[in-house]
């Protein structure tokens, strides 16, 4: 008799929108964890282009950034041999499940989502229905793959909670269908703030390019942006309330070097903000250099990237179809005669 000694690994799903070039916020808050997790989990990483169009995008830019997003995942260390990577719009089951889930999601609970409130304020001229139902599509992304764990930055916690609520409600009405997903939020890097307004999240779609550090930009740009980062009028490098700008830079430095806040305070004792900012800028640029080099190499090989994209979509579509068929059966859709 054959014995199966392999323990089934838990599944991970996560994604980033190709709504801009990825920033160190995306890297430290999400992708760096994705890389670590791929040895212990079965990982599926998605470029969520359907989410990106909840905000107006220039079509040519969206197309280019989608391929760039995939290249960046690989350049950051996601290994196509270990993890599945694909583009959301290549797997129609996401939109299909999203519809069924939207019929099991309450208007009231969507109205409470803080991201919807923020984005409606930012894009007051385009408060579209997709922006409102964004969390339903995200729940579909997660639930389609029977995901156990979702690694994200802290800003996405509320979205994971609603995905759990939707899954529990559906399971309650129709019987066990979905695995209930858990968020995975790492302590350092969970919220990197804007360099120009350290009370706000760093965001790749911020109109001011000085507010973010892109994973791929030049060393000089990175150093210059950190030098110009908004800090308070003090001079001591200390992690304390009221020093949002310095705390953010300490957080970034800590995430890249693994040093504790205490270590950092000691390292810069008696030195000013200038020395500290230079160290943060240089460290960011140095740590990201291998990613930048790998990205440049990969970008020259579109055929390779498209191969990964296609293989990923085929595998994702296979897994997604299984869940979707189950859902269709449970809700009472008549099976298409073969
Ligand atoms: P947009 O500007 O289009 O809203 P974004 O830069 O905020 O995008 P998302 O695509 O919404 O990025 O997020 C992708 C992942 O990166 C999520 O897991 C999110 O939590 C994480 N993330 C985004 N920004 C930050 C940040 N500033 N700090 C930590 N994590 C972040
Ligand atoms: N809403 C997420 C992106 C996203 C996502 C997902 C993350 C879409 N679908 C599924 C994890 C799992 C954001 O970061 N803005």
Coordinates of N, CA, C and O and ligand atoms in Angstrom, one line a residue, residues 14-17 19-20 23 25-30 34 48 115 119 134 151-156 189-193 201-206, ligand 1:
X14 N -2.6 36.3 -2.0 CA -2.5 37.8 -1.9 C -2.3 38.4 -3.2 O -2.1 37.8 -4.2
X15 N -2.5 39.7 -3.2 CA -2.4 40.5 -4.5 C -2.1 41.9 -4.3 O -2.3 42.5 -3.2
X16 N -1.6 42.6 -5.3 CA -1.3 44.0 -5.3 C -2.0 44.6 -6.6 O -1.9 43.9 -7.7
X17 N -2.5 45.8 -6.5 CA -3.1 46.4 -7.7 C -2.1 47.0 -8.6 O -1.2 47.7 -8.1
X19 N -1.9 49.7 -10.0 CA -2.4 51.0 -10.1 C -1.3 52.1 -10.0 O -1.5 53.3 -9.9
X20 N -0.1 51.6 -10.0 CA 1.1 52.5 -10.0 C 2.3 51.5 -9.9 O 2.1 50.3 -9.9
X23 N 5.6 50.4 -4.4 CA 6.5 51.2 -3.5 C 7.1 50.3 -2.4 O 6.7 49.1 -2.3
X25 N 6.3 50.6 0.5 CA 5.2 50.2 1.4 C 4.6 48.8 1.0 O 4.4 48.0 1.8
X26 N 4.4 48.6 -0.3 CA 4.0 47.3 -0.9 C 5.0 46.3 -0.5 O 4.6 45.1 -0.2
X27 N 6.3 46.6 -0.7 CA 7.3 45.7 -0.5 C 7.4 45.2 1.0 O 7.4 44.0 1.3
X28 N 7.5 46.2 1.9 CA 7.8 45.9 3.3 C 6.5 45.4 3.9 O 6.5 44.6 4.8
X29 N 5.3 46.0 3.5 CA 4.0 45.6 4.1 C 3.5 44.2 3.6 O 2.8 43.5 4.3
X30 N 3.9 43.9 2.4 CA 3.3 42.7 1.8 C 4.3 41.7 1.2 O 4.6 40.6 1.7
X34 N 5.5 37.7 1.6 CA 5.2 36.6 0.6 C 6.3 35.7 0.3 O 6.2 34.5 0.2
X48 N -3.8 42.2 -9.3 CA -5.3 42.4 -9.3 C -5.7 43.6 -10.2 O -6.1 44.6 -9.7
X115 N -11.8 52.0 3.4 CA -11.1 52.3 2.1 C -12.1 52.9 1.1 O -11.8 53.8 0.4
X119 N -11.4 56.5 -0.6 CA -11.3 56.6 -2.0 C -12.4 57.4 -2.6 O -12.2 58.1 -3.6
X134 N -15.9 46.7 -4.2 CA -14.5 46.2 -4.2 C -14.2 45.1 -3.2 O -13.6 44.1 -3.6
X151 N -1.6 37.3 3.6 CA -0.6 38.3 4.0 C -0.8 39.6 3.4 O -0.7 39.8 2.2
X152 N -1.0 40.6 4.2 CA -1.3 42.0 3.8 C -0.8 43.0 4.8 O -0.4 42.7 5.9
X153 N -0.8 44.3 4.4 CA -0.5 45.4 5.3 C -1.7 45.6 6.2 O -2.8 45.2 5.8
X154 N -1.5 46.4 7.3 CA -2.6 46.6 8.3 C -3.8 47.3 7.6 O -5.0 47.0 8.0
X155 N -3.6 48.1 6.6 CA -4.8 48.8 6.0 C -5.8 47.8 5.4 O -6.9 48.2 5.1
X156 N -5.4 46.6 5.1 CA -6.3 45.6 4.5 C -7.0 44.7 5.5 O -7.8 43.9 5.1
X189 N 6.9 47.1 9.1 CA 6.5 47.3 7.7 C 5.0 47.3 7.5 O 4.5 47.4 6.4
X190 N 4.2 47.1 8.6 CA 2.8 46.9 8.4 C 2.1 48.2 7.9 O 1.2 48.1 7.2
X191 N 2.7 49.3 8.3 CA 2.2 50.5 7.7 C 3.4 51.5 7.5 O 3.8 52.1 8.5
X192 N 3.8 51.7 6.3 CA 4.8 52.7 5.9 C 4.0 53.9 5.5 O 3.1 53.8 4.8
X193 N 4.4 55.1 6.1 CA 3.7 56.3 5.8 C 4.4 57.1 4.7 O 5.5 56.9 4.4
X201 N -0.9 57.0 4.8 CA -0.2 55.8 4.3 C 0.6 56.1 3.0 O 0.1 56.9 2.2
X202 N 1.8 55.5 2.8 CA 2.5 55.7 1.6 C 1.7 54.9 0.5 O 1.3 53.8 0.8
X203 N 1.4 55.5 -0.6 CA 0.5 54.9 -1.6 C 1.1 55.1 -3.0 O 1.5 56.2 -3.4
X204 N 1.1 54.0 -3.8 CA 1.7 54.1 -5.1 C 0.9 55.0 -6.1 O 1.5 55.5 -7.1
X205 N -0.4 55.3 -5.8 CA -1.1 56.2 -6.7 C -1.2 57.6 -6.2 O -2.0 58.4 -6.7
X206 N -0.4 57.9 -5.2 CA -0.3 59.3 -4.7 C 0.2 60.2 -5.9 O 1.2 59.9 -6.5
Ligands
LIG1 P1 -3.2 52.5 -4.2 O1 -2.4 53.6 -4.1 O2 -3.6 52.2 -5.7 O3 -4.4 52.5 -3.3 P2 -1.5 51.0 -2.6 O4 -0.1 51.4 -2.8 O5 -2.1 51.5 -1.4 O6 -2.4 51.2 -3.8 P3 -2.4 48.2 -2.7 O7 -2.3 47.7 -4.1 O8 -3.7 48.8 -2.2 O9 -1.3 49.4 -2.6 O10 -1.8 47.2 -1.6 C1 -1.1 46.1 -1.9 C2 -0.5 45.5 -0.6 O11 0.5 46.4 -0.1 C3 -1.5 45.3 0.5 O12 -1.2 44.1 1.2 C4 -1.3 46.5 1.4 O13 -1.7 46.3 2.7 C5 0.2 46.7 1.2 N1 0.5 48.1 1.4 C6 0.2 49.1 0.6 N2 0.7 50.3 1.0 C7 1.3 50.0 2.2 C8 2.0 50.8 3.1 N3 2.1 52.1 3.0 N4 2.5 50.2 4.2 C9 2.4 48.8 4.4 N5 1.8 48.0 3.5 C10 1.2 48.6 2.4

